[in-house]
Short mmCIF file of C-alpha atoms and ligand atoms in Angstrom, two decimals:
data_model
loop_
_atom_site.label_atom_id
_atom_site.label_comp_id
_atom_site.label_asym_id
_atom_site.label_seq_id
_atom_site.Cartn_x
_atom_site.Cartn_y
_atom_site.Cartn_z
CA MET B 1 76.53 -67.65 -9.45
CA LYS B 2 77.37 -71.35 -9.61
CA TYR B 3 78.74 -71.25 -13.17
CA PRO B 4 80.71 -68.59 -15.07
CA GLU B 5 78.79 -66.21 -17.30
CA ALA B 6 77.55 -67.96 -20.46
CA SER B 7 79.02 -66.86 -23.79
CA ASN B 8 78.35 -67.46 -27.45
CA TYR B 9 80.23 -70.17 -29.36
CA ILE B 10 81.43 -69.01 -32.75
CA ASN B 11 84.03 -70.54 -35.08
CA GLY B 12 85.19 -73.06 -32.48
CA ALA B 13 85.65 -70.52 -29.64
CA TYR B 14 83.62 -69.40 -26.64
CA VAL B 15 83.28 -65.66 -27.24
CA PRO B 16 81.54 -62.89 -25.31
CA ALA B 17 78.61 -61.18 -27.02
CA ASN B 18 78.65 -57.54 -28.15
CA THR B 19 75.82 -56.56 -25.84
CA ASN B 20 75.04 -55.14 -22.42
CA ARG B 21 71.74 -57.03 -22.28
CA THR B 22 71.87 -60.14 -20.11
CA LEU B 23 69.48 -62.46 -18.32
CA ASP B 24 70.03 -64.43 -15.13
CA VAL B 25 69.81 -68.19 -15.57
CA ILE B 26 67.75 -69.40 -12.63
CA SER B 27 67.46 -72.99 -11.51
CA PRO B 28 63.74 -73.72 -11.22
CA LEU B 29 64.58 -76.47 -8.71
CA ASP B 30 65.36 -73.99 -5.94
CA GLY B 31 65.42 -70.49 -7.44
CA THR B 32 69.22 -70.10 -7.25
CA ILE B 33 71.10 -68.14 -9.91
CA LEU B 34 73.20 -70.53 -11.98
CA SER B 35 74.70 -68.15 -14.52
CA ARG B 36 73.98 -65.15 -16.71
CA VAL B 37 73.34 -65.33 -20.45
CA PRO B 38 74.03 -62.60 -23.01
CA LEU B 39 71.14 -61.46 -25.17
CA SER B 40 73.11 -61.03 -28.38
CA GLY B 41 72.54 -58.40 -31.03
CA PRO B 42 72.82 -58.30 -34.83
CA ALA B 43 76.63 -57.95 -34.82
CA ASP B 44 76.99 -61.30 -33.02
CA LEU B 45 74.68 -62.95 -35.53
CA ASP B 46 76.57 -61.39 -38.46
CA ASP B 47 79.83 -62.77 -37.08
CA ALA B 48 78.38 -66.28 -36.60
CA VAL B 49 76.79 -66.32 -40.06
CA SER B 50 79.97 -65.20 -41.77
CA LYS B 51 82.01 -67.89 -39.97
CA ALA B 52 79.35 -70.50 -40.82
CA GLN B 53 79.45 -69.41 -44.48
CA GLN B 54 83.23 -69.80 -44.58
CA ALA B 55 83.03 -73.21 -42.89
CA PHE B 56 80.32 -74.31 -45.34
CA LEU B 57 82.74 -73.98 -48.29
CA LYS B 58 84.86 -76.84 -46.90
CA TRP B 59 82.39 -78.88 -44.81
CA SER B 60 79.89 -79.24 -47.67
CA LYS B 61 82.64 -80.79 -49.81
CA VAL B 62 83.65 -83.40 -47.20
CA PRO B 63 82.18 -86.80 -48.24
CA VAL B 64 79.23 -87.82 -46.09
CA LYS B 65 81.02 -91.02 -45.04
CA GLU B 66 83.78 -88.84 -43.61
CA ARG B 67 81.36 -86.38 -41.95
CA VAL B 68 79.64 -89.19 -40.02
CA GLN B 69 82.96 -90.21 -38.46
CA VAL B 70 82.76 -87.07 -36.30
CA PHE B 71 79.34 -88.15 -35.10
CA TYR B 72 80.41 -91.71 -34.27
CA ARG B 73 82.99 -90.14 -31.95
CA TYR B 74 80.44 -87.62 -30.68
CA LYS B 75 77.98 -90.39 -29.78
CA MET B 76 80.67 -92.00 -27.61
CA LEU B 77 81.33 -88.63 -25.94
CA LEU B 78 77.63 -88.25 -25.15
CA GLU B 79 77.74 -91.68 -23.50
CA LYS B 80 80.88 -90.77 -21.56
CA ASN B 81 79.43 -87.44 -20.39
CA MET B 82 75.90 -88.69 -19.73
CA THR B 83 75.93 -88.11 -15.98
CA ALA B 84 77.42 -84.62 -16.13
CA LEU B 85 75.08 -83.53 -18.94
CA SER B 86 72.02 -84.99 -17.20
CA GLU B 87 72.92 -83.15 -14.01
CA LEU B 88 73.28 -79.86 -15.90
CA ILE B 89 69.90 -80.33 -17.60
CA ARG B 90 68.31 -81.15 -14.24
CA GLU B 91 69.72 -77.96 -12.75
CA GLU B 92 68.79 -75.56 -15.52
CA ASN B 93 65.47 -77.08 -16.59
CA GLY B 94 64.16 -78.51 -13.31
CA LYS B 95 63.25 -81.99 -14.56
CA THR B 96 64.33 -85.09 -12.61
CA PHE B 97 67.75 -86.67 -13.15
CA ASP B 98 66.15 -89.74 -14.77
CA GLU B 99 64.17 -87.56 -17.17
CA ALA B 100 67.34 -85.63 -18.04
CA LYS B 101 69.20 -88.90 -18.60
CA ALA B 102 66.41 -90.12 -20.88
CA GLU B 103 66.96 -86.94 -22.91
CA ILE B 104 70.62 -87.79 -23.42
CA GLU B 105 69.70 -91.36 -24.37
CA LYS B 106 67.33 -89.93 -26.98
CA SER B 107 70.06 -87.52 -28.14
CA ILE B 108 72.27 -90.58 -28.68
CA GLU B 109 69.53 -92.32 -30.70
CA LEU B 110 69.18 -89.20 -32.86
CA THR B 111 72.96 -89.13 -33.40
CA GLU B 112 72.95 -92.83 -34.34
CA PHE B 113 70.32 -92.13 -36.97
CA ALA B 114 72.45 -89.34 -38.44
CA CYS B 115 75.32 -91.83 -38.66
CA SER B 116 73.16 -93.91 -41.03
CA MET B 117 72.93 -91.04 -43.54
CA PRO B 118 75.45 -92.53 -46.00
CA GLN B 119 73.02 -95.43 -46.39
CA MET B 120 70.01 -93.10 -46.65
CA VAL B 121 71.14 -90.47 -49.12
CA CYS B 122 72.63 -92.40 -52.05
CA GLY B 123 71.52 -90.71 -55.23
CA GLU B 124 69.97 -92.49 -58.19
CA THR B 125 71.36 -93.13 -61.67
CA LEU B 126 69.64 -94.46 -64.77
CA GLU B 127 70.83 -94.81 -68.34
CA VAL B 128 67.85 -93.05 -69.92
CA SER B 129 69.00 -93.63 -73.51
CA ARG B 130 72.15 -95.08 -75.03
CA GLY B 131 75.17 -93.39 -73.49
CA VAL B 132 73.04 -90.88 -71.62
CA GLU B 133 72.40 -91.06 -67.90
CA CYS B 134 70.27 -89.09 -65.51
CA ARG B 135 71.41 -88.93 -61.90
CA THR B 136 70.50 -87.26 -58.65
CA GLU B 137 72.75 -86.03 -55.89
CA VAL B 138 71.75 -84.84 -52.42
CA CYS B 139 73.31 -81.43 -51.65
CA PRO B 140 73.26 -79.42 -48.41
CA VAL B 141 71.13 -76.27 -48.23
CA GLY B 142 73.78 -73.97 -46.74
CA VAL B 143 73.84 -72.09 -43.45
CA VAL B 144 70.85 -73.15 -41.36
CA ALA B 145 69.46 -71.84 -38.08
CA SER B 146 67.85 -73.94 -35.37
CA ILE B 147 65.74 -72.10 -32.79
CA VAL B 148 64.76 -74.27 -29.82
CA PRO B 149 62.53 -74.15 -26.69
CA PHE B 150 63.28 -74.58 -22.98
CA ASN B 151 61.65 -77.93 -22.29
CA PHE B 152 64.29 -80.27 -23.79
CA PRO B 153 67.69 -78.52 -23.59
CA SER B 154 69.44 -81.49 -25.24
CA MET B 155 66.88 -83.59 -27.13
CA VAL B 156 65.32 -80.85 -29.26
CA PRO B 157 68.71 -79.42 -30.35
CA HIS B 158 69.60 -83.01 -31.31
CA TRP B 159 66.51 -83.17 -33.52
CA THR B 160 68.39 -80.82 -35.81
CA ILE B 161 72.16 -80.77 -35.11
CA PRO B 162 73.29 -84.28 -36.17
CA ASN B 163 71.10 -84.60 -39.29
CA ALA B 164 71.71 -81.07 -40.56
CA LEU B 165 75.47 -81.24 -40.05
CA VAL B 166 75.99 -84.78 -41.34
CA LEU B 167 74.14 -83.71 -44.47
CA GLY B 168 76.75 -80.99 -45.02
CA ASN B 169 75.09 -77.85 -43.67
CA THR B 170 76.61 -75.47 -41.14
CA MET B 171 74.47 -74.22 -38.28
CA ILE B 172 73.63 -71.38 -35.92
CA LEU B 173 71.81 -72.73 -32.85
CA LYS B 174 69.68 -70.28 -30.85
CA PRO B 175 69.03 -71.97 -27.48
CA SER B 176 66.19 -70.94 -25.22
CA GLU B 177 67.51 -68.05 -23.15
CA VAL B 178 66.22 -69.71 -19.97
CA VAL B 179 68.29 -72.91 -20.48
CA PRO B 180 71.45 -71.89 -22.37
CA LEU B 181 74.03 -73.98 -20.48
CA SER B 182 73.54 -77.51 -21.88
CA ALA B 183 73.97 -76.29 -25.46
CA LEU B 184 77.39 -74.82 -24.63
CA LYS B 185 78.47 -78.16 -23.20
CA ILE B 186 77.21 -79.89 -26.38
CA ALA B 187 79.36 -77.49 -28.46
CA GLY B 188 82.42 -78.56 -26.46
CA LEU B 189 81.71 -82.25 -27.11
CA LEU B 190 81.22 -81.66 -30.85
CA GLU B 191 84.57 -79.86 -30.91
CA GLU B 192 86.22 -82.73 -28.99
CA ALA B 193 84.75 -85.15 -31.55
CA GLY B 194 86.61 -83.27 -34.28
CA LEU B 195 83.95 -81.01 -35.80
CA PRO B 196 85.80 -78.24 -37.68
CA PRO B 197 85.43 -74.63 -36.41
CA GLY B 198 82.46 -72.70 -37.79
CA VAL B 199 80.37 -75.77 -38.66
CA PHE B 200 78.36 -75.45 -35.44
CA ASN B 201 77.83 -72.11 -33.72
CA ILE B 202 75.71 -70.89 -30.83
CA VAL B 203 74.31 -67.38 -30.55
CA ASN B 204 72.36 -66.72 -27.36
CA GLY B 205 69.51 -64.27 -27.30
CA ASP B 206 65.81 -63.64 -27.15
CA ARG B 207 63.03 -62.39 -29.40
CA SER B 208 65.07 -59.74 -31.24
CA LEU B 209 67.71 -62.34 -32.16
CA VAL B 210 65.02 -64.67 -33.53
CA GLU B 211 63.71 -61.81 -35.65
CA ALA B 212 67.26 -61.08 -36.89
CA ILE B 213 67.66 -64.76 -37.82
CA CYS B 214 64.42 -64.66 -39.84
CA ASP B 215 65.67 -61.58 -41.70
CA HIS B 216 69.34 -62.48 -42.19
CA PRO B 217 70.21 -62.84 -45.88
CA GLY B 218 73.06 -65.28 -45.10
CA ILE B 219 70.78 -67.89 -43.52
CA ASP B 220 69.22 -70.33 -45.98
CA ALA B 221 66.88 -72.38 -43.78
CA VAL B 222 65.28 -71.93 -40.37
CA SER B 223 63.89 -74.63 -38.13
CA PHE B 224 61.88 -73.61 -35.09
CA VAL B 225 60.45 -75.55 -32.16
CA GLY B 226 58.37 -73.72 -29.55
CA SER B 227 54.90 -72.32 -28.93
CA THR B 228 52.34 -71.95 -31.72
CA ASN B 229 52.19 -68.14 -31.51
CA VAL B 230 55.93 -67.81 -32.07
CA ALA B 231 55.99 -70.65 -34.64
CA ARG B 232 53.49 -68.68 -36.72
CA ILE B 233 55.60 -65.50 -36.49
CA VAL B 234 58.81 -67.32 -37.41
CA TYR B 235 57.18 -69.24 -40.27
CA ALA B 236 55.63 -66.10 -41.77
CA ARG B 237 58.69 -63.87 -41.32
CA ALA B 238 61.39 -66.28 -42.49
CA SER B 239 59.23 -67.45 -45.44
CA ALA B 240 58.65 -63.84 -46.45
CA ASN B 241 62.44 -63.59 -46.65
CA PHE B 242 62.42 -66.61 -49.02
CA LYS B 243 63.97 -69.07 -46.57
CA ARG B 244 63.07 -72.69 -46.22
CA VAL B 245 61.17 -72.95 -42.91
CA LEU B 246 59.79 -75.68 -40.69
CA ALA B 247 58.17 -74.42 -37.48
CA LEU B 248 56.84 -76.80 -34.84
CA GLY B 249 54.35 -75.28 -32.41
CA GLY B 250 52.47 -76.08 -29.22
CA ALA B 251 50.04 -78.87 -28.44
CA LYS B 252 46.91 -79.98 -26.64
CA ASN B 253 46.95 -83.77 -26.70
CA HIS B 254 43.85 -85.88 -26.12
CA LEU B 255 43.81 -89.43 -24.78
CA ILE B 256 40.54 -91.20 -25.58
CA VAL B 257 39.80 -93.88 -22.98
CA LEU B 258 37.18 -96.56 -23.59
CA PRO B 259 35.62 -98.51 -20.71
CA ASP B 260 37.10 -101.82 -21.93
CA ALA B 261 40.69 -100.53 -21.64
CA ASN B 262 43.07 -102.43 -19.38
CA PRO B 263 42.49 -100.33 -16.23
CA GLN B 264 45.88 -100.49 -14.54
CA MET B 265 47.95 -100.14 -17.70
CA THR B 266 45.78 -97.23 -18.89
CA ALA B 267 45.93 -95.43 -15.55
CA ALA B 268 49.71 -95.77 -15.36
CA ASN B 269 50.08 -94.48 -18.94
CA VAL B 270 47.72 -91.54 -18.50
CA ALA B 271 49.33 -90.45 -15.22
CA ALA B 272 52.86 -90.75 -16.64
CA SER B 273 51.90 -88.89 -19.81
CA MET B 274 50.32 -85.90 -18.03
CA SER B 275 53.02 -85.55 -15.37
CA GLY B 276 56.34 -86.51 -17.04
CA CYS B 277 58.73 -83.54 -17.22
CA ALA B 278 56.12 -81.76 -15.04
CA GLY B 279 53.71 -81.75 -17.97
CA GLN B 280 56.11 -79.62 -20.01
CA ARG B 281 56.23 -81.92 -23.02
CA CYS B 282 54.62 -81.16 -26.35
CA MET B 283 53.55 -84.84 -26.28
CA ALA B 284 52.02 -84.72 -22.78
CA ALA B 285 48.43 -85.80 -22.20
CA SER B 286 46.39 -82.72 -21.48
CA VAL B 287 42.81 -83.95 -21.90
CA MET B 288 41.46 -87.41 -21.11
CA ILE B 289 38.20 -88.08 -22.91
CA ALA B 290 36.35 -90.72 -20.91
CA VAL B 291 33.89 -92.58 -23.13
CA GLY B 292 30.91 -94.03 -21.23
CA ASP B 293 31.47 -95.49 -17.78
CA CYS B 294 35.19 -95.11 -17.05
CA GLU B 295 34.76 -94.48 -13.31
CA HIS B 296 36.98 -97.42 -12.38
CA ILE B 297 39.81 -96.11 -14.61
CA ILE B 298 39.49 -92.51 -13.39
CA GLY B 299 39.86 -93.76 -9.79
CA LEU B 300 43.07 -95.56 -10.74
CA VAL B 301 44.44 -92.52 -12.62
CA CYS B 302 43.97 -90.47 -9.43
CA ALA B 303 45.67 -93.18 -7.36
CA GLU B 304 48.63 -93.19 -9.77
CA ALA B 305 48.82 -89.37 -9.74
CA LYS B 306 49.00 -89.38 -5.94
CA LYS B 307 52.18 -91.50 -6.14
CA ILE B 308 53.90 -88.67 -8.05
CA ILE B 309 55.57 -86.44 -5.46
CA PRO B 310 57.00 -82.98 -6.25
CA GLY B 311 60.69 -82.82 -5.49
CA VAL B 312 60.93 -86.63 -5.42
CA ASN B 313 59.73 -88.15 -8.69
CA LEU B 314 58.31 -84.92 -10.15
CA GLY B 315 60.50 -81.99 -11.14
CA SER B 316 59.67 -78.31 -11.11
CA VAL B 317 58.04 -76.20 -13.79
CA ILE B 318 60.30 -73.70 -15.52
CA SER B 319 59.55 -70.43 -13.69
CA ALA B 320 57.51 -68.64 -11.07
CA ALA B 321 55.41 -67.19 -13.90
CA ALA B 322 54.71 -70.68 -15.27
CA LYS B 323 53.64 -71.93 -11.82
CA GLU B 324 51.31 -68.96 -11.40
CA LYS B 325 49.80 -69.43 -14.86
CA ILE B 326 49.20 -73.16 -14.34
CA GLU B 327 47.57 -72.62 -10.94
CA LYS B 328 45.34 -69.91 -12.45
CA TYR B 329 44.03 -72.42 -14.99
CA ILE B 330 43.18 -74.87 -12.19
CA THR B 331 41.42 -72.23 -10.11
CA GLY B 332 39.60 -70.95 -13.20
CA ALA B 333 38.25 -74.42 -13.97
CA GLU B 334 37.15 -74.86 -10.35
CA LYS B 335 35.27 -71.55 -10.51
CA GLN B 336 33.59 -72.67 -13.72
CA GLY B 337 32.21 -75.77 -11.98
CA ALA B 338 34.80 -78.45 -12.70
CA ARG B 339 35.78 -80.84 -9.86
CA ILE B 340 39.37 -81.00 -8.68
CA LEU B 341 40.04 -84.69 -7.93
CA VAL B 342 43.77 -84.28 -7.27
CA ASP B 343 45.02 -80.79 -6.45
CA GLY B 344 48.63 -79.76 -7.13
CA ARG B 345 48.31 -76.10 -6.20
CA ASN B 346 50.36 -74.40 -3.45
CA VAL B 347 52.98 -77.10 -3.29
CA VAL B 348 56.12 -76.33 -1.28
CA VAL B 349 59.05 -78.76 -1.32
CA ASP B 350 61.00 -78.97 1.95
CA GLY B 351 64.45 -77.46 1.57
CA LYS B 352 63.50 -76.07 -1.87
CA GLU B 353 61.02 -73.44 -0.77
CA ASN B 354 62.09 -71.12 -3.62
CA GLY B 355 61.60 -73.78 -6.32
CA PHE B 356 58.69 -73.68 -8.77
CA TYR B 357 56.67 -76.82 -8.13
CA VAL B 358 53.14 -77.79 -9.15
CA GLY B 359 51.82 -81.18 -8.10
CA PRO B 360 49.90 -83.49 -10.42
CA THR B 361 46.37 -82.20 -10.86
CA ILE B 362 43.30 -84.05 -12.16
CA ILE B 363 40.23 -82.00 -13.02
CA ASP B 364 36.95 -83.84 -13.68
CA GLN B 365 33.65 -82.62 -15.16
CA VAL B 366 35.44 -80.34 -17.61
CA THR B 367 33.32 -79.15 -20.53
CA PRO B 368 34.77 -78.68 -24.03
CA GLY B 369 34.58 -74.86 -23.95
CA MET B 370 36.56 -74.31 -20.75
CA PRO B 371 40.10 -72.85 -21.10
CA VAL B 372 41.55 -75.99 -19.42
CA ALA B 373 40.00 -77.97 -22.28
CA THR B 374 41.15 -75.76 -25.13
CA GLU B 375 44.40 -73.97 -24.21
CA GLU B 376 47.91 -75.35 -23.80
CA ILE B 377 48.61 -75.28 -20.03
CA PHE B 378 52.11 -76.83 -20.12
CA GLY B 379 52.00 -78.18 -16.58
CA PRO B 380 51.08 -81.48 -14.86
CA VAL B 381 47.35 -80.95 -15.29
CA LEU B 382 44.84 -83.38 -16.78
CA ALA B 383 41.33 -82.26 -17.72
CA ILE B 384 38.73 -85.04 -17.93
CA ILE B 385 35.88 -84.59 -20.39
CA ARG B 386 33.13 -87.21 -20.21
CA VAL B 387 31.30 -88.18 -23.40
CA LYS B 388 28.73 -90.81 -24.33
CA ASN B 389 30.32 -92.43 -27.37
CA THR B 390 33.42 -92.56 -29.58
CA ASP B 391 32.06 -90.20 -32.23
CA GLU B 392 31.47 -87.58 -29.57
CA ALA B 393 35.02 -88.19 -28.33
CA LEU B 394 36.41 -87.77 -31.84
CA ALA B 395 34.37 -84.58 -32.32
CA VAL B 396 36.02 -83.08 -29.21
CA GLU B 397 39.49 -84.19 -30.33
CA ASN B 398 38.99 -82.98 -33.90
CA ALA B 399 37.70 -79.58 -32.77
CA ASN B 400 40.95 -78.68 -31.02
CA PRO B 401 43.14 -76.53 -33.26
CA TYR B 402 46.38 -78.32 -32.38
CA GLY B 403 47.34 -81.71 -33.78
CA ASN B 404 50.55 -82.95 -32.25
CA ALA B 405 49.50 -86.22 -30.60
CA ALA B 406 46.44 -88.27 -29.69
CA ALA B 407 46.00 -91.72 -28.20
CA VAL B 408 43.31 -94.31 -27.66
CA PHE B 409 43.12 -96.85 -24.85
CA THR B 410 41.00 -99.92 -25.55
CA GLN B 411 41.28 -103.69 -25.93
CA SER B 412 39.21 -103.63 -29.12
CA GLY B 413 41.32 -103.68 -32.27
CA GLY B 414 38.45 -102.31 -34.32
CA MET B 415 37.84 -99.33 -32.02
CA ALA B 416 41.56 -98.63 -31.77
CA LYS B 417 41.82 -98.47 -35.56
CA TYR B 418 38.67 -96.38 -35.96
CA ILE B 419 39.86 -93.77 -33.45
CA ALA B 420 43.48 -93.75 -34.61
CA ASP B 421 42.29 -93.33 -38.22
CA ASN B 422 40.00 -90.44 -37.38
CA ALA B 423 42.02 -88.49 -34.80
CA SER B 424 43.34 -85.25 -36.29
CA ALA B 425 46.92 -85.51 -35.05
CA GLY B 426 50.31 -86.21 -36.59
CA MET B 427 51.37 -88.79 -33.98
CA VAL B 428 48.83 -91.29 -32.71
CA GLY B 429 49.21 -93.95 -30.02
CA VAL B 430 47.24 -97.12 -29.33
CA ASN B 431 47.61 -97.96 -25.64
CA ILE B 432 50.64 -95.65 -25.51
CA GLY B 433 50.34 -92.31 -23.72
CA VAL B 434 53.35 -90.56 -25.25
CA PRO B 435 53.48 -91.77 -28.88
CA VAL B 436 56.85 -90.27 -29.82
CA PRO B 437 58.13 -91.95 -33.00
CA ARG B 438 61.53 -93.62 -32.70
CA GLU B 439 64.19 -93.23 -35.39
CA PRO B 440 64.06 -93.68 -38.38
CA PHE B 441 60.40 -92.54 -38.11
CA SER B 442 59.85 -88.80 -38.20
CA PHE B 443 58.56 -86.44 -35.51
CA GLY B 444 55.99 -83.81 -36.40
CA GLY B 445 52.41 -82.81 -35.69
CA TRP B 446 49.53 -81.51 -37.80
CA ASN B 447 47.30 -78.43 -37.81
CA ASP B 448 48.48 -75.61 -35.49
CA SER B 449 51.25 -77.83 -34.12
CA LYS B 450 53.38 -77.49 -37.26
CA PHE B 451 53.84 -74.99 -40.06
CA GLY B 452 55.70 -76.15 -43.15
CA VAL B 453 56.02 -79.31 -45.20
CA GLY B 454 57.57 -82.56 -43.92
CA ASP B 455 58.87 -83.42 -40.48
CA LEU B 456 61.91 -82.34 -38.52
CA THR B 457 63.49 -85.68 -37.58
CA GLY B 458 64.01 -89.11 -39.08
CA LYS B 459 63.85 -89.83 -42.80
CA SER B 460 61.56 -86.89 -43.56
CA SER B 461 64.16 -84.40 -42.32
CA ILE B 462 66.45 -85.29 -45.22
CA HIS B 463 64.19 -83.30 -47.57
CA PHE B 464 64.36 -80.28 -45.29
CA TRP B 465 68.14 -80.25 -44.87
CA THR B 466 69.03 -80.97 -48.51
CA LYS B 467 68.29 -80.04 -52.08
CA LEU B 468 68.52 -82.36 -55.08
CA LYS B 469 70.88 -81.78 -57.96
CA LYS B 470 69.70 -83.51 -61.12
CA GLY B 471 72.42 -84.46 -63.60
CA HIS B 472 71.93 -85.35 -67.30
CA ASN B 473 75.16 -86.67 -68.80
CA GLN B 474 76.16 -87.91 -72.21
CA MET B 475 79.13 -90.12 -71.46
CA GLU B 476 80.08 -91.05 -75.05
CA PRO B 477 80.34 -88.97 -78.22
P1 LIG W 501 58.60 -70.23 -26.90
O1 LIG W 501 57.80 -70.19 -28.15
O2 LIG W 501 58.32 -69.20 -25.86
O3 LIG W 501 60.17 -70.07 -27.25
C1 LIG W 501 60.79 -70.85 -28.25
C2 LIG W 501 61.92 -70.03 -28.84
O4 LIG W 501 61.40 -68.85 -29.43
C3 LIG W 501 62.95 -69.61 -27.80
O5 LIG W 501 64.23 -69.81 -28.32
C4 LIG W 501 62.64 -68.13 -27.56
O6 LIG W 501 63.78 -67.38 -27.30
C5 LIG W 501 62.00 -67.66 -28.86
N1 LIG W 501 60.92 -66.67 -28.68
C6 LIG W 501 60.09 -66.56 -27.61
N2 LIG W 501 59.19 -65.57 -27.83
C7 LIG W 501 59.47 -65.06 -29.06
C8 LIG W 501 58.88 -64.02 -29.86
N3 LIG W 501 57.85 -63.31 -29.44
N4 LIG W 501 59.41 -63.79 -31.08
C9 LIG W 501 60.45 -64.51 -31.54
N5 LIG W 501 61.05 -65.50 -30.81
C10 LIG W 501 60.56 -65.77 -29.60
O7 LIG W 501 58.50 -71.70 -26.31
P2 LIG W 501 59.04 -72.25 -24.93
O8 LIG W 501 58.23 -71.64 -23.82
O9 LIG W 501 60.51 -72.14 -24.87
O10 LIG W 501 58.69 -73.81 -25.06
C11 LIG W 501 57.44 -74.34 -24.81
C12 LIG W 501 56.60 -74.45 -26.05
O11 LIG W 501 57.29 -75.23 -27.03
C13 LIG W 501 55.28 -75.18 -25.81
O12 LIG W 501 54.27 -74.50 -26.52
C14 LIG W 501 55.52 -76.56 -26.38
O13 LIG W 501 54.36 -77.25 -26.80
C15 LIG W 501 56.39 -76.22 -27.55
N6 LIG W 501 57.15 -77.38 -28.00
C16 LIG W 501 56.74 -77.96 -29.16
C17 LIG W 501 57.39 -79.08 -29.63
C18 LIG W 501 56.92 -79.76 -30.88
O14 LIG W 501 57.58 -80.68 -31.32
N7 LIG W 501 55.83 -79.36 -31.50
C19 LIG W 501 58.48 -79.60 -28.93
C20 LIG W 501 58.90 -78.97 -27.76
C21 LIG W 501 58.20 -77.84 -27.31
#
């Protein structure tokens, strides 16, 4: 094992879990065992919740302008530790170093936004009649839980940590059990920045811990990011226990390409969108809808995809099971009559024979009913569906149950607006393949990609992490 056994982090201390259940942490880059993570039980969660409740009594009373000071220092620590953190993410997640570094840069941007909270959350006051004022005040919700997926070990936790904590909440983070190491490093940096004990806690575990979080009476709000099936379970279970819940799910993102699109720019965008982070992004292009004669663009997309080399500028997928599942989808489409233009199956990287690599794969002649057209594959695979006109393209996009992202590539302003207006997705790009909103704009999809009201980042997250107190004061007799 390269690293010591992972622990939990409760009340400012790295503590072992009360459990015999553990899981090996395997680097998908080469199959080596990095560490072992405890799969905590209810007693560990009880301990973390009780410490978070105690910490809440003080932290919630600290003025917001004072709370952000911790995060100004934390942002500088992220900058200082960027290389070490990026390397750890690369090892445990399998993405490239540059992709891991981009995650830390995004984590910094998210922290910077949280530092602007004093400017964002001023209440309102109005003298509603002589000597009588009404006022509002933004108050934290309490102890909140953040349950996160494997694909962004730093960025997704930073969707929730800085905003929730700056707004006065205390938190239990439940990292993905397959990438638990980066979160523990983040805890150390928050501590170094001066965050008081108990404000941020980590409990490692799997499904049973998530269920315990949904049921725990001491947890007031639950945010979840992961697959749609689990998002549904978490939303239903935590809501049934009267918690505030926001659950972000999976995706199947469509890029609609018109024949007048700038060919080279479009091809570069499409190839980067479907292959970045080995296709394991909830914003990745999964289906390209080619409207009319897009032959010249499809040729360029394939040429771009062939420049993406596993083990060089393409990382691994997360596990052997993921690799097998992705390759099954490709083979299934081939058997159903689709044409494999670029084939990423059976890739072996020299010197990393035990790593889990899938090369970029482009599948043409896909029809809307095929599993590669409808299901989330979560690998570097692009299905091309050919249609005659934009309304047919929109019908295919609208029929998919997810609604995270969509994009249109064209040089016509009118067509771009028509498609962007009518795509059924929460985040829409025009000539941008990965339309992730930047702060202060909020991140969140529609349809089966999100359950709950509002978004998880940016301005919209303020409503999720706070509740309003309304005051009505007579100041004079
Ligand atoms: P996942 O749903 O398997 O796991 C997410 C979290 O849920 C993990 O912490 C895991 O321990 C827990 N979990 C897993 N199975 C569970 C179960 N049956 N009951 C309760 N908890 C359970 O997701 P993943 O494989 O880690 O991540 C990939 C998925 O996340 C993809 O579907 C991707 O689209 C999605 N994702 C979505 C967004 C978004 O913003 N919408 C962002 C990132 C990832």
